[in-house]
Amino acid sequence: MSQIPFLSEPLSVETVEIEVSGLPDRLNGIKVVQLSDFHYDGLLLSDELLNQAIETANCLEPDLIVLTGDYVTHTPKPIDQLARHLRRLQSRSGIYAVLGNHDLELPESKIKISRALTDAGIQVLWNQIAYPFGEDFAIVGLPDFWSSGFAPASVFETLNPTVPRLVLSHNPDSAVPLSQWRVDLQLSGHTHGGQIAIPGVGAVPTWIQASRDRIPEPLWKWVPFLDLKWPKVVQHWQWAQGLHSVGENRLYVNRGLGTFPPGRWYCPPEVTVFSLSRID
């Protein structure tokens, strides 16, 4: 598949160290790689960038790979071709995925996308818990926050509160309702990092949201971009990308691989590698 070159930027690899209370000693130092927001539809993600991301992930020699949604943009038709690429991903303890809002856009999307990923050796979690390293470390996978299937209570209430856990949830806004439970690290995407950032200022949507909170509405029309109706992507644009604390929990938002027009500027597509270490 081809892509208009100006829509993206060179791939970036982000390395994040996370301390986890009660992490089993045998899991100290494990590596988790996250990929997100592919939007594989023939325009928004090139095969070149996709293959580079897959090769990069494999070269990191991860213990676990997680995919946090939006594999397609509208129709699920491209999922089979994407799944053939994703079949090349390599991880010592498996590959786990959750679905995003775009993966549920059409009535047939959930089934087709889940089946294609499963056939590629990727386990799709839908209000489910997986234990790839044993029962003393959990992977929790949730449906998209906007979907009617989002039911975290049904999952967390069955999970021993002393067990460390990694939570996969496409939309970072879900960190608010999830704050009532222990979440050692939530991995999300969805925002594309805001796609356009201003050096020294940050993501444009984050700046717009913060400015609206400080400037009286009658003055918005005099400030560039402030009076625009920014697409309803998330409420919490302050979490557009990177690592954040939400109460006692931690949230990481991946900038994703795919790119919507008008493109990325100082907001490169991302592969993230997490190193987990024990803290008592």
PDB file of C-alpha atoms in Angstrom:
ATOM      1  CA  MET A   1       0.000   0.000   0.000  1.00  0.00           C
ATOM      2  CA  SER A   2       1.190   3.522  -0.763  1.00  0.00           C
ATOM      3  CA  GLN A   3       1.164   6.684   1.283  1.00  0.00           C
ATOM      4  CA  ILE A   4       1.539  10.375   0.519  1.00  0.00           C
ATOM      5  CA  PRO A   5       5.050  11.049   1.936  1.00  0.00           C
ATOM      6  CA  PHE A   6       4.326  14.342   3.680  1.00  0.00           C
ATOM      7  CA  LEU A   7       1.691  12.758   5.916  1.00  0.00           C
ATOM      8  CA  SER A   8       4.214  11.234   8.317  1.00  0.00           C
ATOM      9  CA  GLU A   9       7.648  11.542   9.905  1.00  0.00           C
ATOM     10  CA  PRO A  10      10.491   9.086  10.579  1.00  0.00           C
ATOM     11  CA  LEU A  11       9.743   6.356  13.108  1.00  0.00           C
ATOM     12  CA  SER A  12      10.750   7.038  16.703  1.00  0.00           C
ATOM     13  CA  VAL A  13      11.584   4.432  19.351  1.00  0.00           C
ATOM     14  CA  GLU A  14      10.665   5.521  22.874  1.00  0.00           C
ATOM     15  CA  THR A  15      12.184   3.739  25.881  1.00  0.00           C
ATOM     16  CA  VAL A  16      10.316   3.915  29.188  1.00  0.00           C
ATOM     17  CA  GLU A  17      11.314   2.438  32.548  1.00  0.00           C
ATOM     18  CA  ILE A  18       8.451   1.498  34.867  1.00  0.00           C
ATOM     19  CA  GLU A  19       8.692   0.393  38.493  1.00  0.00           C
ATOM     20  CA  VAL A  20       5.997  -2.089  39.504  1.00  0.00           C
ATOM     21  CA  SER A  21       5.165  -2.837  43.116  1.00  0.00           C
ATOM     22  CA  GLY A  22       5.347  -6.534  43.852  1.00  0.00           C
ATOM     23  CA  LEU A  23       6.629  -7.534  40.419  1.00  0.00           C
ATOM     24  CA  PRO A  24       7.876 -11.115  40.725  1.00  0.00           C
ATOM     25  CA  ASP A  25      11.666 -11.310  40.915  1.00  0.00           C
ATOM     26  CA  ARG A  26      11.805 -13.596  37.877  1.00  0.00           C
ATOM     27  CA  LEU A  27      10.075 -10.865  35.817  1.00  0.00           C
ATOM     28  CA  ASN A  28      12.428  -8.090  36.876  1.00  0.00           C
ATOM     29  CA  GLY A  29      13.671  -6.397  33.701  1.00  0.00           C
ATOM     30  CA  ILE A  30      11.129  -7.845  31.260  1.00  0.00           C
ATOM     31  CA  LYS A  31      10.555  -5.860  28.082  1.00  0.00           C
ATOM     32  CA  VAL A  32       7.135  -5.017  26.687  1.00  0.00           C
ATOM     33  CA  VAL A  33       6.793  -3.452  23.224  1.00  0.00           C
ATOM     34  CA  GLN A  34       3.685  -1.469  22.269  1.00  0.00           C
ATOM     35  CA  LEU A  35       2.387  -0.675  18.773  1.00  0.00           C
ATOM     36  CA  SER A  36      -0.816   1.277  18.219  1.00  0.00           C
ATOM     37  CA  ASP A  37      -3.150   3.009  15.747  1.00  0.00           C
ATOM     38  CA  PHE A  38      -2.139   1.429  12.459  1.00  0.00           C
ATOM     39  CA  HIS A  39      -5.061   2.760  10.363  1.00  0.00           C
ATOM     40  CA  TYR A  40      -3.994   0.436   7.581  1.00  0.00           C
ATOM     41  CA  ASP A  41      -6.178   1.501   4.661  1.00  0.00           C
ATOM     42  CA  GLY A  42      -3.853   2.262   1.751  1.00  0.00           C
ATOM     43  CA  LEU A  43      -3.208   5.884   2.640  1.00  0.00           C
ATOM     44  CA  LEU A  44      -2.641   6.503   6.339  1.00  0.00           C
ATOM     45  CA  LEU A  45       0.166   3.975   6.864  1.00  0.00           C
ATOM     46  CA  SER A  46       2.738   2.879   4.292  1.00  0.00           C
ATOM     47  CA  ASP A  47       4.020  -0.678   4.050  1.00  0.00           C
ATOM     48  CA  GLU A  48       7.519   0.756   4.404  1.00  0.00           C
ATOM     49  CA  LEU A  49       6.782   2.327   7.782  1.00  0.00           C
ATOM     50  CA  LEU A  50       4.777  -0.691   8.935  1.00  0.00           C
ATOM     51  CA  ASN A  51       7.604  -3.085   8.066  1.00  0.00           C
ATOM     52  CA  GLN A  52      10.121  -0.821   9.775  1.00  0.00           C
ATOM     53  CA  ALA A  53       7.992  -0.806  12.933  1.00  0.00           C
ATOM     54  CA  ILE A  54       7.714  -4.609  12.875  1.00  0.00           C
ATOM     55  CA  GLU A  55      11.460  -5.070  12.318  1.00  0.00           C
ATOM     56  CA  THR A  56      12.193  -2.565  15.086  1.00  0.00           C
ATOM     57  CA  ALA A  57       9.890  -4.369  17.501  1.00  0.00           C
ATOM     58  CA  ASN A  58      11.549  -7.710  16.740  1.00  0.00           C
ATOM     59  CA  CYS A  59      15.051  -6.285  17.109  1.00  0.00           C
ATOM     60  CA  LEU A  60      14.148  -5.146  20.627  1.00  0.00           C
ATOM     61  CA  GLU A  61      13.722  -8.857  21.516  1.00  0.00           C
ATOM     62  CA  PRO A  62      10.624  -8.255  23.649  1.00  0.00           C
ATOM     63  CA  ASP A  63       9.208 -10.603  26.242  1.00  0.00           C
ATOM     64  CA  LEU A  64       5.745  -9.398  25.269  1.00  0.00           C
ATOM     65  CA  ILE A  65       4.203  -7.375  22.427  1.00  0.00           C
ATOM     66  CA  VAL A  66       0.915  -5.507  22.875  1.00  0.00           C
ATOM     67  CA  LEU A  67      -1.233  -3.827  20.230  1.00  0.00           C
ATOM     68  CA  THR A  68      -3.659  -1.147  21.401  1.00  0.00           C
ATOM     69  CA  GLY A  69      -6.212  -0.788  18.640  1.00  0.00           C
ATOM     70  CA  ASP A  70      -7.340   0.968  15.453  1.00  0.00           C
ATOM     71  CA  TYR A  71      -5.955  -1.531  12.961  1.00  0.00           C
ATOM     72  CA  VAL A  72      -8.187  -0.142  10.188  1.00  0.00           C
ATOM     73  CA  THR A  73      -9.874   3.204   9.580  1.00  0.00           C
ATOM     74  CA  HIS A  74     -13.394   2.495   8.291  1.00  0.00           C
ATOM     75  CA  THR A  75     -13.995  -0.807   6.534  1.00  0.00           C
ATOM     76  CA  PRO A  76     -12.392  -3.964   7.973  1.00  0.00           C
ATOM     77  CA  LYS A  77     -11.393  -5.170   4.488  1.00  0.00           C
ATOM     78  CA  PRO A  78      -7.656  -4.317   4.855  1.00  0.00           C
ATOM     79  CA  ILE A  79      -7.285  -6.362   8.043  1.00  0.00           C
ATOM     80  CA  ASP A  80      -6.275  -9.570   6.276  1.00  0.00           C
ATOM     81  CA  GLN A  81      -3.366  -7.868   4.553  1.00  0.00           C
ATOM     82  CA  LEU A  82      -2.338  -6.127   7.773  1.00  0.00           C
ATOM     83  CA  ALA A  83      -2.536  -9.420   9.661  1.00  0.00           C
ATOM     84  CA  ARG A  84      -0.126 -11.000   7.173  1.00  0.00           C
ATOM     85  CA  HIS A  85       2.397  -8.315   8.097  1.00  0.00           C
ATOM     86  CA  LEU A  86       1.744  -8.635  11.840  1.00  0.00           C
ATOM     87  CA  ARG A  87       2.299 -12.393  11.649  1.00  0.00           C
ATOM     88  CA  ARG A  88       6.031 -11.562  11.487  1.00  0.00           C
ATOM     89  CA  LEU A  89       6.050 -10.071  14.985  1.00  0.00           C
ATOM     90  CA  GLN A  90       8.151 -12.086  17.429  1.00  0.00           C
ATOM     91  CA  SER A  91       7.826 -12.184  21.207  1.00  0.00           C
ATOM     92  CA  ARG A  92       8.988 -14.663  23.843  1.00  0.00           C
ATOM     93  CA  SER A  93       5.645 -14.790  25.670  1.00  0.00           C
ATOM     94  CA  GLY A  94       3.077 -13.887  23.055  1.00  0.00           C
ATOM     95  CA  ILE A  95       1.277 -10.991  21.437  1.00  0.00           C
ATOM     96  CA  TYR A  96      -1.901  -9.488  22.896  1.00  0.00           C
ATOM     97  CA  ALA A  97      -4.289  -6.955  21.409  1.00  0.00           C
ATOM     98  CA  VAL A  98      -7.377  -4.889  22.128  1.00  0.00           C
ATOM     99  CA  LEU A  99      -9.687  -3.163  19.669  1.00  0.00           C
ATOM    100  CA  GLY A 100     -10.121   0.570  19.096  1.00  0.00           C
ATOM    101  CA  ASN A 101     -13.122   2.635  18.085  1.00  0.00           C
ATOM    102  CA  HIS A 102     -12.346   2.320  14.361  1.00  0.00           C
ATOM    103  CA  ASP A 103     -12.280  -1.462  14.719  1.00  0.00           C
ATOM    104  CA  LEU A 104     -15.923  -1.384  15.781  1.00  0.00           C
ATOM    105  CA  GLU A 105     -17.221   1.126  13.233  1.00  0.00           C
ATOM    106  CA  LEU A 106     -19.225  -1.352  11.122  1.00  0.00           C
ATOM    107  CA  PRO A 107     -21.379  -4.257  12.375  1.00  0.00           C
ATOM    108  CA  GLU A 108     -19.008  -6.858  10.942  1.00  0.00           C
ATOM    109  CA  SER A 109     -15.776  -5.144  12.026  1.00  0.00           C
ATOM    110  CA  LYS A 110     -15.296  -6.732  15.445  1.00  0.00           C
ATOM    111  CA  ILE A 111     -15.646 -10.311  14.239  1.00  0.00           C
ATOM    112  CA  LYS A 112     -13.546  -9.900  11.090  1.00  0.00           C
ATOM    113  CA  ILE A 113     -10.722  -8.011  12.783  1.00  0.00           C
ATOM    114  CA  SER A 114     -10.614 -10.293  15.819  1.00  0.00           C
ATOM    115  CA  ARG A 115     -10.577 -13.396  13.608  1.00  0.00           C
ATOM    116  CA  ALA A 116      -7.778 -12.073  11.382  1.00  0.00           C
ATOM    117  CA  LEU A 117      -5.603 -11.151  14.356  1.00  0.00           C
ATOM    118  CA  THR A 118      -6.278 -14.487  16.050  1.00  0.00           C
ATOM    119  CA  ASP A 119      -5.349 -16.364  12.874  1.00  0.00           C
ATOM    120  CA  ALA A 120      -2.075 -14.402  12.872  1.00  0.00           C
ATOM    121  CA  GLY A 121      -1.236 -15.724  16.347  1.00  0.00           C
ATOM    122  CA  ILE A 122      -2.362 -12.594  18.216  1.00  0.00           C
ATOM    123  CA  GLN A 123      -4.696 -13.013  21.200  1.00  0.00           C
ATOM    124  CA  VAL A 124      -7.473 -10.421  21.251  1.00  0.00           C
ATOM    125  CA  LEU A 125      -8.703  -9.541  24.742  1.00  0.00           C
ATOM    126  CA  TRP A 126     -12.271  -8.284  25.281  1.00  0.00           C
ATOM    127  CA  ASN A 127     -12.943  -7.757  28.998  1.00  0.00           C
ATOM    128  CA  GLN A 128     -10.488 -10.573  29.613  1.00  0.00           C
ATOM    129  CA  ILE A 129      -7.392 -11.345  31.664  1.00  0.00           C
ATOM    130  CA  ALA A 130      -4.356 -13.207  30.361  1.00  0.00           C
ATOM    131  CA  TYR A 131      -1.409 -14.595  32.307  1.00  0.00           C
ATOM    132  CA  PRO A 132       1.457 -15.019  29.814  1.00  0.00           C
ATOM    133  CA  PHE A 133       4.047 -15.082  32.615  1.00  0.00           C
ATOM    134  CA  GLY A 134       2.029 -16.989  35.215  1.00  0.00           C
ATOM    135  CA  GLU A 135      -0.714 -16.130  37.693  1.00  0.00           C
ATOM    136  CA  ASP A 136       1.367 -13.542  39.550  1.00  0.00           C
ATOM    137  CA  PHE A 137       1.261 -10.970  36.704  1.00  0.00           C
ATOM    138  CA  ALA A 138      -1.876 -10.125  34.726  1.00  0.00           C
ATOM    139  CA  ILE A 139      -2.599  -8.598  31.338  1.00  0.00           C
ATOM    140  CA  VAL A 140      -6.049  -6.994  31.295  1.00  0.00           C
ATOM    141  CA  GLY A 141      -7.576  -6.219  27.905  1.00  0.00           C
ATOM    142  CA  LEU A 142     -10.651  -3.988  27.604  1.00  0.00           C
ATOM    143  CA  PRO A 143     -12.970  -3.061  24.716  1.00  0.00           C
ATOM    144  CA  ASP A 144     -12.856   0.488  23.419  1.00  0.00           C
ATOM    145  CA  PHE A 145     -14.041   3.036  25.980  1.00  0.00           C
ATOM    146  CA  TRP A 146     -16.782   4.295  23.629  1.00  0.00           C
ATOM    147  CA  SER A 147     -18.215   0.839  23.011  1.00  0.00           C
ATOM    148  CA  SER A 148     -21.143  -0.682  24.866  1.00  0.00           C
ATOM    149  CA  GLY A 149     -18.877  -3.605  25.712  1.00  0.00           C
ATOM    150  CA  PHE A 150     -16.597  -1.580  27.978  1.00  0.00           C
ATOM    151  CA  ALA A 151     -17.185  -3.253  31.355  1.00  0.00           C
ATOM    152  CA  PRO A 152     -14.063  -3.026  33.518  1.00  0.00           C
ATOM    153  CA  ALA A 153     -15.841  -3.902  36.765  1.00  0.00           C
ATOM    154  CA  SER A 154     -16.601  -7.375  35.441  1.00  0.00           C
ATOM    155  CA  VAL A 155     -12.860  -7.880  34.999  1.00  0.00           C
ATOM    156  CA  PHE A 156     -11.197  -6.102  37.898  1.00  0.00           C
ATOM    157  CA  GLU A 157     -13.562  -7.513  40.525  1.00  0.00           C
ATOM    158  CA  THR A 158     -12.324 -11.000  39.641  1.00  0.00           C
ATOM    159  CA  LEU A 159      -8.655 -10.016  39.881  1.00  0.00           C
ATOM    160  CA  ASN A 160      -6.686 -10.413  43.111  1.00  0.00           C
ATOM    161  CA  PRO A 161      -5.761  -6.826  44.136  1.00  0.00           C
ATOM    162  CA  THR A 162      -2.252  -7.936  45.104  1.00  0.00           C
ATOM    163  CA  VAL A 163      -1.477  -9.110  41.573  1.00  0.00           C
ATOM    164  CA  PRO A 164       0.479  -6.570  39.454  1.00  0.00           C
ATOM    165  CA  ARG A 165      -1.224  -5.840  36.148  1.00  0.00           C
ATOM    166  CA  LEU A 166      -0.762  -4.250  32.750  1.00  0.00           C
ATOM    167  CA  VAL A 167      -3.987  -2.831  31.290  1.00  0.00           C
ATOM    168  CA  LEU A 168      -4.629  -2.420  27.564  1.00  0.00           C
ATOM    169  CA  SER A 169      -7.300   0.174  26.796  1.00  0.00           C
ATOM    170  CA  HIS A 170      -7.336   2.051  23.491  1.00  0.00           C
ATOM    171  CA  ASN A 171      -8.755   5.393  24.663  1.00  0.00           C
ATOM    172  CA  PRO A 172      -6.775   7.190  27.400  1.00  0.00           C
ATOM    173  CA  ASP A 173      -9.976   8.794  28.754  1.00  0.00           C
ATOM    174  CA  SER A 174     -10.732   5.371  30.221  1.00  0.00           C
ATOM    175  CA  ALA A 175      -8.047   6.078  32.825  1.00  0.00           C
ATOM    176  CA  VAL A 176     -10.626   8.108  34.757  1.00  0.00           C
ATOM    177  CA  PRO A 177     -13.073   5.270  35.496  1.00  0.00           C
ATOM    178  CA  LEU A 178     -10.169   2.840  35.838  1.00  0.00           C
ATOM    179  CA  SER A 179      -8.659   4.945  38.641  1.00  0.00           C
ATOM    180  CA  GLN A 180     -10.867   3.148  41.174  1.00  0.00           C
ATOM    181  CA  TRP A 181      -8.803  -0.018  40.652  1.00  0.00           C
ATOM    182  CA  ARG A 182      -5.121  -0.813  40.767  1.00  0.00           C
ATOM    183  CA  VAL A 183      -3.515  -0.183  37.370  1.00  0.00           C
ATOM    184  CA  ASP A 184       0.267  -0.476  37.467  1.00  0.00           C
ATOM    185  CA  LEU A 185       0.476   0.659  33.848  1.00  0.00           C
ATOM    186  CA  GLN A 186      -2.288   1.426  31.356  1.00  0.00           C
ATOM    187  CA  LEU A 187      -1.262   1.402  27.709  1.00  0.00           C
ATOM    188  CA  SER A 188      -3.386   3.451  25.305  1.00  0.00           C
ATOM    189  CA  GLY A 189      -3.235   5.163  21.929  1.00  0.00           C
ATOM    190  CA  HIS A 190      -6.088   6.847  20.053  1.00  0.00           C
ATOM    191  CA  THR A 191      -4.809  10.451  20.109  1.00  0.00           C
ATOM    192  CA  HIS A 192      -1.924  10.049  17.604  1.00  0.00           C
ATOM    193  CA  GLY A 193      -0.086  12.301  20.046  1.00  0.00           C
ATOM    194  CA  GLY A 194      -2.094  15.255  18.716  1.00  0.00           C
ATOM    195  CA  GLN A 195      -0.202  14.833  15.402  1.00  0.00           C
ATOM    196  CA  ILE A 196       0.928  18.483  15.289  1.00  0.00           C
ATOM    197  CA  ALA A 197       3.186  19.808  18.018  1.00  0.00           C
ATOM    198  CA  ILE A 198       4.880  23.146  18.569  1.00  0.00           C
ATOM    199  CA  PRO A 199       8.457  22.870  19.887  1.00  0.00           C
ATOM    200  CA  GLY A 200       8.586  24.120  23.443  1.00  0.00           C
ATOM    201  CA  VAL A 201       4.783  24.236  23.667  1.00  0.00           C
ATOM    202  CA  GLY A 202       3.590  20.706  22.974  1.00  0.00           C
ATOM    203  CA  ALA A 203       0.716  19.153  21.083  1.00  0.00           C
ATOM    204  CA  VAL A 204      -1.602  21.698  19.472  1.00  0.00           C
ATOM    205  CA  PRO A 205      -4.829  20.084  20.779  1.00  0.00           C
ATOM    206  CA  THR A 206      -3.382  20.125  24.305  1.00  0.00           C
ATOM    207  CA  TRP A 207      -2.519  23.816  23.957  1.00  0.00           C
ATOM    208  CA  ILE A 208      -5.968  24.608  22.582  1.00  0.00           C
ATOM    209  CA  GLN A 209      -7.712  22.824  25.433  1.00  0.00           C
ATOM    210  CA  ALA A 210      -5.571  24.551  28.060  1.00  0.00           C
ATOM    211  CA  SER A 211      -6.079  27.965  26.408  1.00  0.00           C
ATOM    212  CA  ARG A 212      -9.833  27.549  26.325  1.00  0.00           C
ATOM    213  CA  ASP A 213      -9.774  26.953  30.052  1.00  0.00           C
ATOM    214  CA  ARG A 214      -7.878  30.221  30.645  1.00  0.00           C
ATOM    215  CA  ILE A 215      -9.335  32.601  28.068  1.00  0.00           C
ATOM    216  CA  PRO A 216     -12.932  33.882  28.206  1.00  0.00           C
ATOM    217  CA  GLU A 217     -15.011  32.480  25.338  1.00  0.00           C
ATOM    218  CA  PRO A 218     -15.847  35.902  23.798  1.00  0.00           C
ATOM    219  CA  LEU A 219     -12.107  36.360  23.134  1.00  0.00           C
ATOM    220  CA  TRP A 220     -11.589  33.017  21.388  1.00  0.00           C
ATOM    221  CA  LYS A 221     -12.177  34.435  17.906  1.00  0.00           C
ATOM    222  CA  TRP A 222      -9.169  36.732  18.336  1.00  0.00           C
ATOM    223  CA  VAL A 223      -6.768  33.867  19.122  1.00  0.00           C
ATOM    224  CA  PRO A 224      -5.553  31.700  16.186  1.00  0.00           C
ATOM    225  CA  PHE A 225      -7.201  28.248  16.073  1.00  0.00           C
ATOM    226  CA  LEU A 226      -8.922  28.733  19.422  1.00  0.00           C
ATOM    227  CA  ASP A 227     -12.406  29.162  17.986  1.00  0.00           C
ATOM    228  CA  LEU A 228     -12.163  25.985  15.890  1.00  0.00           C
ATOM    229  CA  LYS A 229     -14.282  23.034  16.903  1.00  0.00           C
ATOM    230  CA  TRP A 230     -11.525  20.499  17.462  1.00  0.00           C
ATOM    231  CA  PRO A 231     -12.675  16.964  16.651  1.00  0.00           C
ATOM    232  CA  LYS A 232     -14.045  15.116  19.640  1.00  0.00           C
ATOM    233  CA  VAL A 233     -11.219  12.648  20.104  1.00  0.00           C
ATOM    234  CA  VAL A 234     -10.634  12.777  23.862  1.00  0.00           C
ATOM    235  CA  GLN A 235     -11.604  14.977  26.770  1.00  0.00           C
ATOM    236  CA  HIS A 236      -8.179  14.795  28.377  1.00  0.00           C
ATOM    237  CA  TRP A 237      -5.849  16.228  25.750  1.00  0.00           C
ATOM    238  CA  GLN A 238      -3.268  16.742  28.509  1.00  0.00           C
ATOM    239  CA  TRP A 239      -2.666  13.016  28.077  1.00  0.00           C
ATOM    240  CA  ALA A 240      -2.065  13.291  24.329  1.00  0.00           C
ATOM    241  CA  GLN A 241       1.190  11.352  24.511  1.00  0.00           C
ATOM    242  CA  GLY A 242       3.739   9.949  26.919  1.00  0.00           C
ATOM    243  CA  LEU A 243       3.669   8.890  30.567  1.00  0.00           C
ATOM    244  CA  HIS A 244       1.187  10.340  33.076  1.00  0.00           C
ATOM    245  CA  SER A 245      -0.032   9.746  36.609  1.00  0.00           C
ATOM    246  CA  VAL A 246      -3.771   9.382  37.069  1.00  0.00           C
ATOM    247  CA  GLY A 247      -4.335   9.235  40.796  1.00  0.00           C
ATOM    248  CA  GLU A 248      -2.172   6.342  41.974  1.00  0.00           C
ATOM    249  CA  ASN A 249      -2.171   4.743  38.524  1.00  0.00           C
ATOM    250  CA  ARG A 250       0.086   5.305  35.543  1.00  0.00           C
ATOM    251  CA  LEU A 251      -0.936   5.833  31.941  1.00  0.00           C
ATOM    252  CA  TYR A 252       1.181   5.755  28.803  1.00  0.00           C
ATOM    253  CA  VAL A 253      -0.209   7.078  25.513  1.00  0.00           C
ATOM    254  CA  ASN A 254       1.493   5.896  22.332  1.00  0.00           C
ATOM    255  CA  ARG A 255       1.513   8.314  19.340  1.00  0.00           C
ATOM    256  CA  GLY A 256       0.609   5.481  16.965  1.00  0.00           C
ATOM    257  CA  LEU A 257       1.838   4.609  13.482  1.00  0.00           C
ATOM    258  CA  GLY A 258      -0.925   5.800  11.144  1.00  0.00           C
ATOM    259  CA  THR A 259      -1.461   9.434  10.266  1.00  0.00           C
ATOM    260  CA  PHE A 260      -4.562  11.458   9.443  1.00  0.00           C
ATOM    261  CA  PRO A 261      -4.371  14.591   7.260  1.00  0.00           C
ATOM    262  CA  PRO A 262      -2.967  17.204   7.517  1.00  0.00           C
ATOM    263  CA  GLY A 263      -0.127  15.033   8.819  1.00  0.00           C
ATOM    264  CA  ARG A 264       2.439  14.891  11.602  1.00  0.00           C
ATOM    265  CA  TRP A 265       4.707  17.752  12.624  1.00  0.00           C
ATOM    266  CA  TYR A 266       7.142  17.264  15.513  1.00  0.00           C
ATOM    267  CA  CYS A 267       5.008  14.251  16.473  1.00  0.00           C
ATOM    268  CA  PRO A 268       6.632  11.166  14.903  1.00  0.00           C
ATOM    269  CA  PRO A 269       5.048   7.706  14.728  1.00  0.00           C
ATOM    270  CA  GLU A 270       6.152   5.564  17.607  1.00  0.00           C
ATOM    271  CA  VAL A 271       7.265   2.145  18.782  1.00  0.00           C
ATOM    272  CA  THR A 272       7.510   2.006  22.572  1.00  0.00           C
ATOM    273  CA  VAL A 273       9.577  -0.390  24.658  1.00  0.00           C
ATOM    274  CA  PHE A 274       8.901  -0.625  28.398  1.00  0.00           C
ATOM    275  CA  SER A 275      11.354  -2.103  30.879  1.00  0.00           C
ATOM    276  CA  LEU A 276       9.596  -3.260  34.046  1.00  0.00           C
ATOM    277  CA  SER A 277      11.466  -3.429  37.336  1.00  0.00           C
ATOM    278  CA  ARG A 278      10.421  -4.479  40.820  1.00  0.00           C
ATOM    279  CA  ILE A 279       9.828  -2.003  43.626  1.00  0.00           C
ATOM    280  CA  ASP A 280       8.846  -3.146  47.123  1.00  0.00           C
TER     281      ASP A 280
END
